[in-house]
Short mmCIF file of C-alpha atoms and ligand atoms in Angstrom, two decimals:
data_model
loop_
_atom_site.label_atom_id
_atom_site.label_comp_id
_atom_site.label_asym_id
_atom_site.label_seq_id
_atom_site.Cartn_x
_atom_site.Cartn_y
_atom_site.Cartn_z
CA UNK A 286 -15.40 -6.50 -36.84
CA UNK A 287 -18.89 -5.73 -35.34
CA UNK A 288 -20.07 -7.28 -32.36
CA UNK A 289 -23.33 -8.09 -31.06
CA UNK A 290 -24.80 -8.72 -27.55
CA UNK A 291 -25.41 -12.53 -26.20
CA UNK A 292 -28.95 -10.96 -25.42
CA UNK A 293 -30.00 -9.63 -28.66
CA UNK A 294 -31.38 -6.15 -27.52
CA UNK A 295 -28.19 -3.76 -28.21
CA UNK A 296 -26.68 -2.80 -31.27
CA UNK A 297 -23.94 -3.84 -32.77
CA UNK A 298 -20.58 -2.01 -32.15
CA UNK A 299 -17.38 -1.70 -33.10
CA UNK A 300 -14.48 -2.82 -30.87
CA UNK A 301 -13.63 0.62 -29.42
CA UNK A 302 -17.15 1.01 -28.66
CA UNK A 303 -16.96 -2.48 -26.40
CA UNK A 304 -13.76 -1.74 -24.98
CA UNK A 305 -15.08 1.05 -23.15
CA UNK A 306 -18.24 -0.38 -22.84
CA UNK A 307 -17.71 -3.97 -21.05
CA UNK A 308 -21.30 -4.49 -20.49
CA UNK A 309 -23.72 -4.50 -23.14
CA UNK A 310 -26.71 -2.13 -22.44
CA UNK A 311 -29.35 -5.14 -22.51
CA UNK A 312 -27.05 -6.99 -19.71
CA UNK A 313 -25.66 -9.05 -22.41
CA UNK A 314 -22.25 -9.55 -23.39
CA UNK A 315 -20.57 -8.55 -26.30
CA UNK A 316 -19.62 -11.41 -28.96
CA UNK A 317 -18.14 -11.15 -32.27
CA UNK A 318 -20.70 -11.17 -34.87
CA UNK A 319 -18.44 -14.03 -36.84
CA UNK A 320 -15.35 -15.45 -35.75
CA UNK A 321 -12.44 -14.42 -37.80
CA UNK A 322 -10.78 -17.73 -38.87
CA UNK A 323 -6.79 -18.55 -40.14
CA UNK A 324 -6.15 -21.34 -42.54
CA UNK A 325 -3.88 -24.43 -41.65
CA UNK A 326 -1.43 -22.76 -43.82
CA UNK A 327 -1.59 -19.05 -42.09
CA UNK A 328 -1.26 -20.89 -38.96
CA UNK A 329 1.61 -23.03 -40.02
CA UNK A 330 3.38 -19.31 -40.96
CA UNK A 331 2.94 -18.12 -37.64
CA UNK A 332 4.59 -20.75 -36.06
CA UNK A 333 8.01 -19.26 -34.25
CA UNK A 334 7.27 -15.81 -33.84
CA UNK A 335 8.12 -13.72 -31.05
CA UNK A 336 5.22 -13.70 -28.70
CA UNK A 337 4.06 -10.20 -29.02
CA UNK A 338 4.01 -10.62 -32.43
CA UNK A 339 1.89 -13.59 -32.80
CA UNK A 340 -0.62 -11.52 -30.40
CA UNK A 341 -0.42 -8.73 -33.23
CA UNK A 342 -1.44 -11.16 -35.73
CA UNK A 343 -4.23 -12.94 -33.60
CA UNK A 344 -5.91 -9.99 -32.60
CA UNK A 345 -5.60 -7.64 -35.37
CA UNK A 346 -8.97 -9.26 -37.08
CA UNK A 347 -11.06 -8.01 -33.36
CA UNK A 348 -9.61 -4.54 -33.48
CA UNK A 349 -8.38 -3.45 -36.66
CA UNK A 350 -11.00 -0.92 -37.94
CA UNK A 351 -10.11 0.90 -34.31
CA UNK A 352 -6.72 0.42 -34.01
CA UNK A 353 -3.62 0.70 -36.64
CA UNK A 354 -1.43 -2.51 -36.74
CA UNK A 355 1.51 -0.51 -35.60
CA UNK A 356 -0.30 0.98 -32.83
CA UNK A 357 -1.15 -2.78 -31.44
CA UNK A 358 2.37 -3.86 -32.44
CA UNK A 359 3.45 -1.23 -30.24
CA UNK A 360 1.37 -1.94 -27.44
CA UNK A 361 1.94 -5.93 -27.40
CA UNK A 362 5.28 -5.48 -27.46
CA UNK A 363 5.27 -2.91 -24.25
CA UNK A 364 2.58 -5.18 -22.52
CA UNK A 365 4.90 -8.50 -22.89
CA UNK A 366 8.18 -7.10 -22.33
CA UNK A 367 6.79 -6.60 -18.66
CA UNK A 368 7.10 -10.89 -18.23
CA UNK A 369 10.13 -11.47 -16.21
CA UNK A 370 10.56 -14.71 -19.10
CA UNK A 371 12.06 -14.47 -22.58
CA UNK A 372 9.26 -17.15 -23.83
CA UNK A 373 6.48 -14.76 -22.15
CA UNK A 374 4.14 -18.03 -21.85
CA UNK A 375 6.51 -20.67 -22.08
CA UNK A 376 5.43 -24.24 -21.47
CA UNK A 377 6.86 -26.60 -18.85
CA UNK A 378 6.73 -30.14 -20.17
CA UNK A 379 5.50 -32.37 -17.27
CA UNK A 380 4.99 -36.15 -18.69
CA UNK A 381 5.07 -37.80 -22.26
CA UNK A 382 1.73 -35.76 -23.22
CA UNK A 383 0.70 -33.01 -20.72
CA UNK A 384 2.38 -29.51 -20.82
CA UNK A 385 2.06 -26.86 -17.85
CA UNK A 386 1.73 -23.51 -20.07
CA UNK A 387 2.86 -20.73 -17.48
CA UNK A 388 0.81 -17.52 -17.91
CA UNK A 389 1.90 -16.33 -14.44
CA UNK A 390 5.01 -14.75 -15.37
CA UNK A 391 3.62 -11.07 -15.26
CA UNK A 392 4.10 -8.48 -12.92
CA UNK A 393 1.87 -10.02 -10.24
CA UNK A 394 2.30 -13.69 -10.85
CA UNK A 395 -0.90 -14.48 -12.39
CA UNK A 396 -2.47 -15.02 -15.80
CA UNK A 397 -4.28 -11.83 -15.55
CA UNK A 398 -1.53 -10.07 -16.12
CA UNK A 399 -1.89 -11.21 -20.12
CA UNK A 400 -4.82 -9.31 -20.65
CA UNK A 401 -4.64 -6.88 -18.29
CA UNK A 402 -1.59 -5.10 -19.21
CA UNK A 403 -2.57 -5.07 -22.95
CA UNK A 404 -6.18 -3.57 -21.85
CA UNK A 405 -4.52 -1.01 -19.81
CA UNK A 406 -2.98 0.48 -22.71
CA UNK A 407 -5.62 -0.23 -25.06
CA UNK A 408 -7.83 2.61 -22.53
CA UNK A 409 -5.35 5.08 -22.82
CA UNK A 410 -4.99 4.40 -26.36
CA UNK A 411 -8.42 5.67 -27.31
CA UNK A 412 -9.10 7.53 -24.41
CA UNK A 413 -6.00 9.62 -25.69
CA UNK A 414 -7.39 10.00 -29.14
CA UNK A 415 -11.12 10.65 -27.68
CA UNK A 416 -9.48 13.06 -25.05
CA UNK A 417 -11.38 11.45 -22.43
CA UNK A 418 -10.15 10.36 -19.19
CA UNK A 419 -11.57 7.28 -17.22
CA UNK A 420 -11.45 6.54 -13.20
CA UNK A 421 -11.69 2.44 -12.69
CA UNK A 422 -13.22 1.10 -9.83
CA UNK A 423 -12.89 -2.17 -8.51
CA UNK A 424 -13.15 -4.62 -5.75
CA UNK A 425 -10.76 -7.54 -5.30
CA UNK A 426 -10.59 -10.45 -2.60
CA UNK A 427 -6.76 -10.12 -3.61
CA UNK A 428 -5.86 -11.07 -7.20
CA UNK A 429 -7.56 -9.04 -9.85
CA UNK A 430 -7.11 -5.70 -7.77
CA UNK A 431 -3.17 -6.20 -8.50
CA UNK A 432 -3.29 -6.82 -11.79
CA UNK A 433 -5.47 -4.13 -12.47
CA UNK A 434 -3.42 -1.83 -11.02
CA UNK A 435 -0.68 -3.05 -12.37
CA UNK A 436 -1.93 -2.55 -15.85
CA UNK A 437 -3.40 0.73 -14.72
CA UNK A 438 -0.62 2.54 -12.92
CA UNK A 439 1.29 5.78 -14.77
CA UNK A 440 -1.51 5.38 -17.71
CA UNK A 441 -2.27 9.42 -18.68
CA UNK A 442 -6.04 8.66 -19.42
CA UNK A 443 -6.64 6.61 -16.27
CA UNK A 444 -7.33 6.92 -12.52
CA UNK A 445 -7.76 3.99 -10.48
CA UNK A 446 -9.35 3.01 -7.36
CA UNK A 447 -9.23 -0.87 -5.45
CA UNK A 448 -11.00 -1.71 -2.37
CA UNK A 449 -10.17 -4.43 -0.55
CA UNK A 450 -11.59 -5.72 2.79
CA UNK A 451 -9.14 -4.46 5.22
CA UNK A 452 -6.91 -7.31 7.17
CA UNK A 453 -8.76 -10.14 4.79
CA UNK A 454 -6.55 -10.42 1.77
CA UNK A 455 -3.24 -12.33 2.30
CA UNK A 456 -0.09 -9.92 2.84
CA UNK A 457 1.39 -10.94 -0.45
CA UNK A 458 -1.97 -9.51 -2.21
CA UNK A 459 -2.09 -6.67 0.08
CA UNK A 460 1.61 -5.42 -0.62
CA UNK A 461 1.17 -6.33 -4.23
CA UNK A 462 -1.86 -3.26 -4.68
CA UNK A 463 -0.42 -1.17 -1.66
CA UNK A 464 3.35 -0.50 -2.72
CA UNK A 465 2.48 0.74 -5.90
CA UNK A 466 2.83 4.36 -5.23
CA UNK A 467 2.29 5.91 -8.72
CA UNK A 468 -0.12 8.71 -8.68
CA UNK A 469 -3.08 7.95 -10.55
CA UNK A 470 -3.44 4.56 -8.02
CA UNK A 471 -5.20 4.18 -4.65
CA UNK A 472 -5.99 2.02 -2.37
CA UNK A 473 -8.75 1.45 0.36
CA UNK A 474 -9.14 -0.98 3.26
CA UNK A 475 -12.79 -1.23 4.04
CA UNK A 476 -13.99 -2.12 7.43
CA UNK A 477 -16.09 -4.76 6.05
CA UNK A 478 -16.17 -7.60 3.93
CA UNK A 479 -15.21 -8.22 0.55
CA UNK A 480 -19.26 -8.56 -0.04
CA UNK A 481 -19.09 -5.29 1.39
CA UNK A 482 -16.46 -4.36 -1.02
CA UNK A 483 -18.14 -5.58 -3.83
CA UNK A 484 -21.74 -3.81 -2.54
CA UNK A 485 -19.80 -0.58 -2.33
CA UNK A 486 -18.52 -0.45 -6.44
CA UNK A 487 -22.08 -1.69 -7.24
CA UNK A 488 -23.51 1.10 -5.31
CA UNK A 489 -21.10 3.69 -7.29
CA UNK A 490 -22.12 2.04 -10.31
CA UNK A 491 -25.69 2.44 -9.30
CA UNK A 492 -25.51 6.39 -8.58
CA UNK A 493 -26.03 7.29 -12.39
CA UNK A 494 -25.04 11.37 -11.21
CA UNK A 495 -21.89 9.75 -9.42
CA UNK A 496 -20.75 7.63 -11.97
CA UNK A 497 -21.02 10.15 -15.28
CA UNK A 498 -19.36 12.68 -13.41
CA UNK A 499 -16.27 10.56 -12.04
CA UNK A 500 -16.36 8.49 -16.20
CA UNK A 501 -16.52 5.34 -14.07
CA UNK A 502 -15.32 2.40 -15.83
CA UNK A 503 -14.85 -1.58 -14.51
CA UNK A 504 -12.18 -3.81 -15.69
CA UNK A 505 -13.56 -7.36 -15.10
CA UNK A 506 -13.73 -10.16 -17.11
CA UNK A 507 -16.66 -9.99 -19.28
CA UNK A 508 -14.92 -6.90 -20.91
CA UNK A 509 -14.49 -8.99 -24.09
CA UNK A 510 -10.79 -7.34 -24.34
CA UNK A 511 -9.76 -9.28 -21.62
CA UNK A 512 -11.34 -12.48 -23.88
CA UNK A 513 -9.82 -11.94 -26.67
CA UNK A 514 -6.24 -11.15 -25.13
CA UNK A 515 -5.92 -14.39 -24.21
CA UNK A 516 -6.66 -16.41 -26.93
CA UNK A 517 -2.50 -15.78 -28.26
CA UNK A 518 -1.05 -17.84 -25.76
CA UNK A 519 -3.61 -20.95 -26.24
CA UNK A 520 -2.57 -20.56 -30.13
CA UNK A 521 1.17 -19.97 -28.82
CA UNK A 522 1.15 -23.47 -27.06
CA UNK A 523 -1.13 -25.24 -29.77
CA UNK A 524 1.44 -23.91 -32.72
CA UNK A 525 4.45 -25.10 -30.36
CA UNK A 526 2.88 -28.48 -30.05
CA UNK A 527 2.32 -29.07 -33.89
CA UNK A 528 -0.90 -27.62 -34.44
CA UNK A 529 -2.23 -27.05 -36.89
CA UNK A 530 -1.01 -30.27 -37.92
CA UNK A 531 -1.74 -32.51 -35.13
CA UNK A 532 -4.77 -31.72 -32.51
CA UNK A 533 -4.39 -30.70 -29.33
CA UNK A 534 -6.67 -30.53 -25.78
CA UNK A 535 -7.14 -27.76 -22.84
CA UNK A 536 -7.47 -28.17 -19.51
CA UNK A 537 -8.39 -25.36 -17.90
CA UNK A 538 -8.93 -24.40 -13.87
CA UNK A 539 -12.07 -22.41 -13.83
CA UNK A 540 -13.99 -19.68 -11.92
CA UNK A 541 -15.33 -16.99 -14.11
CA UNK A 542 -15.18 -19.26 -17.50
CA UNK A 543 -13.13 -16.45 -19.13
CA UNK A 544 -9.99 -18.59 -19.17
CA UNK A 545 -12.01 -21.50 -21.08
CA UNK A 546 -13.88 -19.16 -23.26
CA UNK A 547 -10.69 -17.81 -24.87
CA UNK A 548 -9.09 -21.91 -25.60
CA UNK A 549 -12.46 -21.98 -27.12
CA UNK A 550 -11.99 -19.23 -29.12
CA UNK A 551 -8.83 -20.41 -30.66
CA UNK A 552 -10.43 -23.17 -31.61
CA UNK A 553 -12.74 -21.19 -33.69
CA UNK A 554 -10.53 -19.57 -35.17
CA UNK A 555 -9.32 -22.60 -36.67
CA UNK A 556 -6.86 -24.30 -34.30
CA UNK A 557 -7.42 -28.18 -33.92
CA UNK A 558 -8.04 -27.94 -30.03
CA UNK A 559 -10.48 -30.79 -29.83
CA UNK A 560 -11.21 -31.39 -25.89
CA UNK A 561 -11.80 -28.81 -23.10
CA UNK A 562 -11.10 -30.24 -19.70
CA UNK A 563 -12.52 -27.99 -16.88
CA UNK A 564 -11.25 -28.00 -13.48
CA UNK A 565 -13.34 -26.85 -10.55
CA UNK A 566 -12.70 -27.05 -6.72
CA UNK A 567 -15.67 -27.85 -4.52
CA UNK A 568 -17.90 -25.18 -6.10
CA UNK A 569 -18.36 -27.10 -8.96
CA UNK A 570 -21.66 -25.76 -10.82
CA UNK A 571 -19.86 -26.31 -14.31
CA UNK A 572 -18.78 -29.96 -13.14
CA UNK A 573 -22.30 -30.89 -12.70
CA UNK A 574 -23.65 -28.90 -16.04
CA UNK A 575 -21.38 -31.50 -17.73
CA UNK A 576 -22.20 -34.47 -15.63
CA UNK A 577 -26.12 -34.18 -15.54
CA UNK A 578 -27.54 -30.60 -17.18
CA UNK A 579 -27.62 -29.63 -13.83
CA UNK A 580 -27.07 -25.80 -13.57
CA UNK A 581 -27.78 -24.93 -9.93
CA UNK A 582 -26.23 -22.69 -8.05
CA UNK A 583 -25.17 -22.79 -4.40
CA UNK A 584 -23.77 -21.06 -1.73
CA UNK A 585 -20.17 -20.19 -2.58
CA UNK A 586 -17.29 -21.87 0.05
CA UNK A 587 -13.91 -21.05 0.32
CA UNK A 588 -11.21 -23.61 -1.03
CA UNK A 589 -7.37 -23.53 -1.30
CA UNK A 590 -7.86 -22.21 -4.52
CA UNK A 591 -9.61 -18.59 -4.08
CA UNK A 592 -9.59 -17.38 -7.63
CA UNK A 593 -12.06 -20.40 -8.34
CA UNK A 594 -14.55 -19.76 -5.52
CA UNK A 595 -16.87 -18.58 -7.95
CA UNK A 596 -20.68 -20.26 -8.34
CA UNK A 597 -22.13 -18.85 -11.26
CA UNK A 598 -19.46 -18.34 -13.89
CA UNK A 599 -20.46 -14.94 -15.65
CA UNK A 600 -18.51 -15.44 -19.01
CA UNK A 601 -20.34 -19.08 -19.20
CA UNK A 602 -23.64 -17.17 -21.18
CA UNK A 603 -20.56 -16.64 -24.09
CA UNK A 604 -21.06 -19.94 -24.68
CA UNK A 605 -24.62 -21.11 -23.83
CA UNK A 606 -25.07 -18.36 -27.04
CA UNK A 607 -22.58 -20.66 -29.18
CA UNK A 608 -24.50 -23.84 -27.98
CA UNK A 609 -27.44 -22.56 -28.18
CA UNK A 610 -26.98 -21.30 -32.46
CA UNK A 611 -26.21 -18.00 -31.56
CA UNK A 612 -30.30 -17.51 -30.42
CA UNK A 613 -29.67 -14.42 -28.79
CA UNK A 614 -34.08 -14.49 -27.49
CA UNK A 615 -33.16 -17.84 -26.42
CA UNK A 616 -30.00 -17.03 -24.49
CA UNK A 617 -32.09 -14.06 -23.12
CA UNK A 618 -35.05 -16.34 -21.84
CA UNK A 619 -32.27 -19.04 -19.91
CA UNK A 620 -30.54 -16.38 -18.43
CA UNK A 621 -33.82 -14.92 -17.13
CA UNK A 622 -35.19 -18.35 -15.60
CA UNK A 623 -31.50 -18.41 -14.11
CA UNK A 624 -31.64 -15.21 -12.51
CA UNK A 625 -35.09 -15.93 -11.33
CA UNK A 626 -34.53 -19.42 -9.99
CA UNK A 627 -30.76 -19.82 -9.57
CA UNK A 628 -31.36 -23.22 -11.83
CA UNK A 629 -31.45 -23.75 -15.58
CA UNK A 630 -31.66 -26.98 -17.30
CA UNK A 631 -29.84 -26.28 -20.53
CA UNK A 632 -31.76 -27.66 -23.69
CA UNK A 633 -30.89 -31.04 -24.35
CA UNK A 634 -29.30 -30.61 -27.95
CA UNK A 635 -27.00 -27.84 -26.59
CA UNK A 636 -26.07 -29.85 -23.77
CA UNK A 637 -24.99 -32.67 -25.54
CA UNK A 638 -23.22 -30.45 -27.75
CA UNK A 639 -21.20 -29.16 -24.96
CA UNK A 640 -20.30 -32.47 -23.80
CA UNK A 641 -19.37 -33.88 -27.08
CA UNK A 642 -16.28 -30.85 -26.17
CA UNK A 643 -16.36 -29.92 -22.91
CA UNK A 644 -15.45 -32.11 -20.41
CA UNK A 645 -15.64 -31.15 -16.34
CA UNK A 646 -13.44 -32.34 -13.03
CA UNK A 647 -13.80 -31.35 -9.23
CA UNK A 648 -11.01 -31.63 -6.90
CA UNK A 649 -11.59 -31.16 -3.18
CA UNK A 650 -8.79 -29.38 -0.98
CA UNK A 651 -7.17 -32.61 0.05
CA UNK A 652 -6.78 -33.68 -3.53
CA UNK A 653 -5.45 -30.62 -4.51
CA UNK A 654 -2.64 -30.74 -1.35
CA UNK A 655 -2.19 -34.44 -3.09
CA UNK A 656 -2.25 -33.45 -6.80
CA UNK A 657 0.56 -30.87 -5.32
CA UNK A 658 2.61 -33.16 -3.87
CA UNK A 659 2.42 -35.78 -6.21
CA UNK A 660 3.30 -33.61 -9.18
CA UNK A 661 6.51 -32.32 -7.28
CA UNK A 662 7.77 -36.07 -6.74
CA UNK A 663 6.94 -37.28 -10.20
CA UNK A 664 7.84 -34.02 -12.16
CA UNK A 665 9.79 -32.23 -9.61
CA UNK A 666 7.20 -29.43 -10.39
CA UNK A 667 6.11 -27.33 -7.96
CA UNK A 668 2.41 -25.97 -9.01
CA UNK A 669 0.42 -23.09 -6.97
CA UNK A 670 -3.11 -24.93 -5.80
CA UNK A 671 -5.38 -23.80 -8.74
CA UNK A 672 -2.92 -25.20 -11.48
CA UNK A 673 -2.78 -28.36 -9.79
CA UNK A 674 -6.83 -28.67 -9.85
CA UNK A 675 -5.80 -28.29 -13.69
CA UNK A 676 -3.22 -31.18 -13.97
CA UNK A 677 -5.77 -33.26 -11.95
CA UNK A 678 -8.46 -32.49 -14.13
CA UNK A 679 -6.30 -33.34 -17.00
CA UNK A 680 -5.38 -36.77 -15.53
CA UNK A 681 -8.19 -37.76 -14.93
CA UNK A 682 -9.64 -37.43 -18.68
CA UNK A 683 -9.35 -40.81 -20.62
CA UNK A 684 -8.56 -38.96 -23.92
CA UNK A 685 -6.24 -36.81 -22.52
CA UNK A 686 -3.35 -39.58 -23.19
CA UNK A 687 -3.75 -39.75 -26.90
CA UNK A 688 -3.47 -35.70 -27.59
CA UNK A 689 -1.09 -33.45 -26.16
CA UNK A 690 -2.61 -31.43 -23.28
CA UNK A 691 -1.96 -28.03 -22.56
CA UNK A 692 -2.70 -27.19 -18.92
CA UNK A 693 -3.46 -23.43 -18.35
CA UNK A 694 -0.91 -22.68 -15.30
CA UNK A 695 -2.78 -19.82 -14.06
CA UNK A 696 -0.28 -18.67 -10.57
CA UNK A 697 3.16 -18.78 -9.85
CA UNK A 698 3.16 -20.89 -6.93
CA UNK A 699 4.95 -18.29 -4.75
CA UNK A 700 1.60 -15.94 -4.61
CA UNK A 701 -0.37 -19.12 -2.46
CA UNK A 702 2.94 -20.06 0.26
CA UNK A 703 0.37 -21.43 2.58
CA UNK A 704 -0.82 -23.92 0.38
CA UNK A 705 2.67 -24.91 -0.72
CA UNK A 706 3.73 -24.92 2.32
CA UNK A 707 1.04 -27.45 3.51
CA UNK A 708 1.37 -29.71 0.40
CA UNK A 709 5.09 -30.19 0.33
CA UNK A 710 6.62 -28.57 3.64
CA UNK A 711 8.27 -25.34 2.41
CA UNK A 712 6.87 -21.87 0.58
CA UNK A 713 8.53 -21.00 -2.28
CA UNK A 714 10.54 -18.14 -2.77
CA UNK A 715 9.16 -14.80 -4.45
CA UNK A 716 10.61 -13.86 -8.28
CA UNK A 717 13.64 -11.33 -7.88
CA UNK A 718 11.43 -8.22 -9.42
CA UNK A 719 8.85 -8.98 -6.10
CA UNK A 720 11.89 -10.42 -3.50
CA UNK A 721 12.26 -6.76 -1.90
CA UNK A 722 8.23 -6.63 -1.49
CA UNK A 723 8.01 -7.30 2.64
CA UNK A 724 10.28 -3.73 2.47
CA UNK A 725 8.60 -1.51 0.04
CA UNK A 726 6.35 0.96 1.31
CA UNK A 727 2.80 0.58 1.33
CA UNK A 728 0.30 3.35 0.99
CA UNK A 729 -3.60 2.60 1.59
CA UNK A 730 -6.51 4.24 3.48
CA UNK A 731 -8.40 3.43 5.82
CA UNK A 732 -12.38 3.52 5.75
CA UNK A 733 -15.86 2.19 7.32
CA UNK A 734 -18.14 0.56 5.25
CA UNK A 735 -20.48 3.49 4.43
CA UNK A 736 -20.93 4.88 1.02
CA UNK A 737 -20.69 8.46 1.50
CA UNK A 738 -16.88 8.32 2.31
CA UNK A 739 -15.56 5.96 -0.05
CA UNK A 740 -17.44 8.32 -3.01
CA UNK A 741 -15.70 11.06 -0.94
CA UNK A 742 -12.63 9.63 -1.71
CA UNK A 743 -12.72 8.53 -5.61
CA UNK A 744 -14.30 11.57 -6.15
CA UNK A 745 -10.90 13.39 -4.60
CA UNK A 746 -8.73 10.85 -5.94
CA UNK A 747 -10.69 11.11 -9.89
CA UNK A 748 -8.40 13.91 -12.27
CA UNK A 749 -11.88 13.40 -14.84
CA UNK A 750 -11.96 15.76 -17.61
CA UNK A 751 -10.00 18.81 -15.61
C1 LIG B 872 -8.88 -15.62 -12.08
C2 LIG B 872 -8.16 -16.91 -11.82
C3 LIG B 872 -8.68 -18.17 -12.25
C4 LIG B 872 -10.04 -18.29 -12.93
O1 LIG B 872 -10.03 -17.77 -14.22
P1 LIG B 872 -11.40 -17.52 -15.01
O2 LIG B 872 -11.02 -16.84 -16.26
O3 LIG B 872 -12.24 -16.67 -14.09
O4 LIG B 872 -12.01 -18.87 -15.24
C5 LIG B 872 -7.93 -19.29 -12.05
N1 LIG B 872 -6.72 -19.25 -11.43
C6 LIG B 872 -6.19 -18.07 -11.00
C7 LIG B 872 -4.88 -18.09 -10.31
C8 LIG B 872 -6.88 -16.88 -11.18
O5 LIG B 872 -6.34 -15.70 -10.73
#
């Protein structure tokens, strides 16, 4: 499998080759140059198989020229038997036609985990073979640094380093980074913001000396890894639901679009997913691209659903280059006018052809604390705030009654106990592997805001090439 960047100016790679790179070199991102595509009747065969199998199968046709079956076998296997359930992703019926698919059943409670702790060891994988070594940077407001590290931690080829803005991250996500005392992990609580956080791994990223000499390397979610990782479990439910022989729809809560992208990739691969419902909270640029062509962006604002607070969705150019033909100049040329006037009216053809699929929703706080509530009386299902924006979303979609609906439940409802708490009265309790975590040691440092010090500190913390 080659792939090719959304902006038309790199060249084509193989999958190792994107792994490592995330980014393409034109500021594209990497697609596969044709989707690999299972008939009904190798779709039908996969139907039943452990879940780390099925992965193997799914993502064998993205990787294979890089990696050996067994290898990924391997890997999947180690990767899912970290899920405290048996099913991995199992679904949670909640009414005659929607399904809650739980993808929060990881080591820290979210669906990152999926990808995440397959990427981690498909770095040390080929960083083993290449005899490389890579250090990670990252900033996190509270969820992505965990899984990260969780997916990093104990990996040979691997150093990692997470800031977070120091007292500004709920103690849950704090604890969740900070008590992971493994060797090649560390933490830092920055005086500052998470803007400033974020600033600070730019600015690393930026120092072309610093970062060849420390290997940096960023695990976010336009690595197309992370994409294609989590296309399994949207084939997983579809499959359990009688696809391919009867279609199914998505609804999906949505910040970064990477969630959405991957439903859509099952469906190119041949799965009869035939509606995409997309749940926003009040920053709901994507709920207005669907409603009008209006792709504006404004000023981010927090909701009870952080992981969402996101205004321009970065993995959404994936599929302006689908709507769009696969123009790569074209893609190149909106993404410009978007970057130079935070607005791009989307051609009308490929608009239309996103809303003859795509279908958006925005829930406010006080219909998510609703949403909550009401799916707890009527299901006795209790759903963490950004799943619930996803059962709303679903809901509220006329054709959503006709089709099964699988609704991507993206946190276990323990890792938001304020927002429980406020919807129905009482937090619920953390998973036994995390019940001990208010007593585990935490180890983080401390620093200001400045530059100098946090390089400093990766570059003492980074084992490189030694
Ligand atoms: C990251 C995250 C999302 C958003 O996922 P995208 O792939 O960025 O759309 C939704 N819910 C939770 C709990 C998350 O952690």
């Amino acid at each position: 499998m080659r792939y090719i960047s959304t902006r038309g100016q790199a060249a084509p790679r193989d999958f190792e080759a994107v792994l490592l790179a995330g980014l393409a070199e034109d500021g594209g991102l990497f697609m596969p140059e044709t989707w690999p595509v299972f008939t009904a009747a190798e779709w039908r065969s996969m139907r039943g198989l452990p879940y780390a199998e099925l992965a193997t199968r799914i993502l064998l046709p993205f990787m294979g020229e890089n990696i050996a079956e067994a290898d990924l076998a391997r890997m999947c296997a180690e990767s899912y038997a970290s899920f405290a359930h048996a099913a991995v992703v199992p679904l949670a019926q909640l009414d005659e036609h929607s399904f809650a698919l739980e993808l929060f059943h990881g080591p820290t409670l979210a669906f990152k985990d999926v990808a995440l702790q397959l990427l981690g060891r498909l770095f040390d994988h080929v960083l083993a073979r290449r005899g490389e070594r890579i250090t990670i940077v990252g900033a996190t407001s509270g969820d992505t640094g965990s899984a990260a590290i969780e997916a990093c931690r104990d990996r040979a080829a691997i150093d990692i380093v997470i800031l977070h803005p120091e007292n500004r991250t709920s103690e849950v996500q704090r604890r969740q980074m900070t008590t992971v005392l493994s060797a090649n992990v560390a933490n830092l609580a920055i005086q500052g913001s998470f803007d400033d956080c974020q600033d600070a791994v730019k600015a690393m990223f930026n120092d072309a000396p610093f970062r060849s000499e420390m290997k940096l390397a960023a695990v976010n979610s336009i690595n197309w890894a992370r994409i294609a990782a989590q296309i399994p479990y949207y084939a997983a439910a579809a499959l359990a639901l009688g696809a391919p022989d009867r279609p199914v729809a998505v609804s999906v809560p949505t910040g970064n679009f990477g969630n959405v992208l991957a439903a859509y990739g099952a469906m190119r691969m041949g799965l009869p997913i035939e509606r995409f419902i997309i749940g926003s909270n009040r920053n709901d640029i994507l709920a207005r691209f669907l409603a009008a062509n209006d792709m504006s962006a404004r000023p981010v604002e927090p909701s009870l659903s952080p992981s969402m607070d996101i205004q321009v969705s970065s993995n959404f150019e994936r599929l302006l280059f689908e709507l769009l033909g696969r123009d790569a100049h074209a893609t190149a040329e909106q993404m410009a006018r978007f970057r130079a006037e935070g607005r791009m009216p989307v051609p009308d053809a490929a608009w239309r052809a996103a809303t003859a699929r795509f279908a958006g929703f925005t829930l406010d706080d006080a219909g998510t604390l609703a949403e909550m509530r009401r799916l707890k009386h009527e299901s006795g299902y209790v759903a963490d705030p950004h799943t619930a924006v996803g059962t709303a979303a679903a809901r509220a979609h006329p054709g959503a009654r006709e089709v099964p609906v699988i609704i991507a439940a993206t946190a276990h409802p323990a890792k938001f106990p304020d927002a429980v708490r406020a919807a129905l009265g009482e937090a619920p309790a953390l998973p036994p592997h995390l019940a001990d975590l208010y007593e585990r040691q935490e180890r983080f440092t401390v620093l200001p805001n400045a530059l100098e010090p946090i390089e400093g500190f990766v570059r003492a913390h980074a084992r490189r090439n030694a």
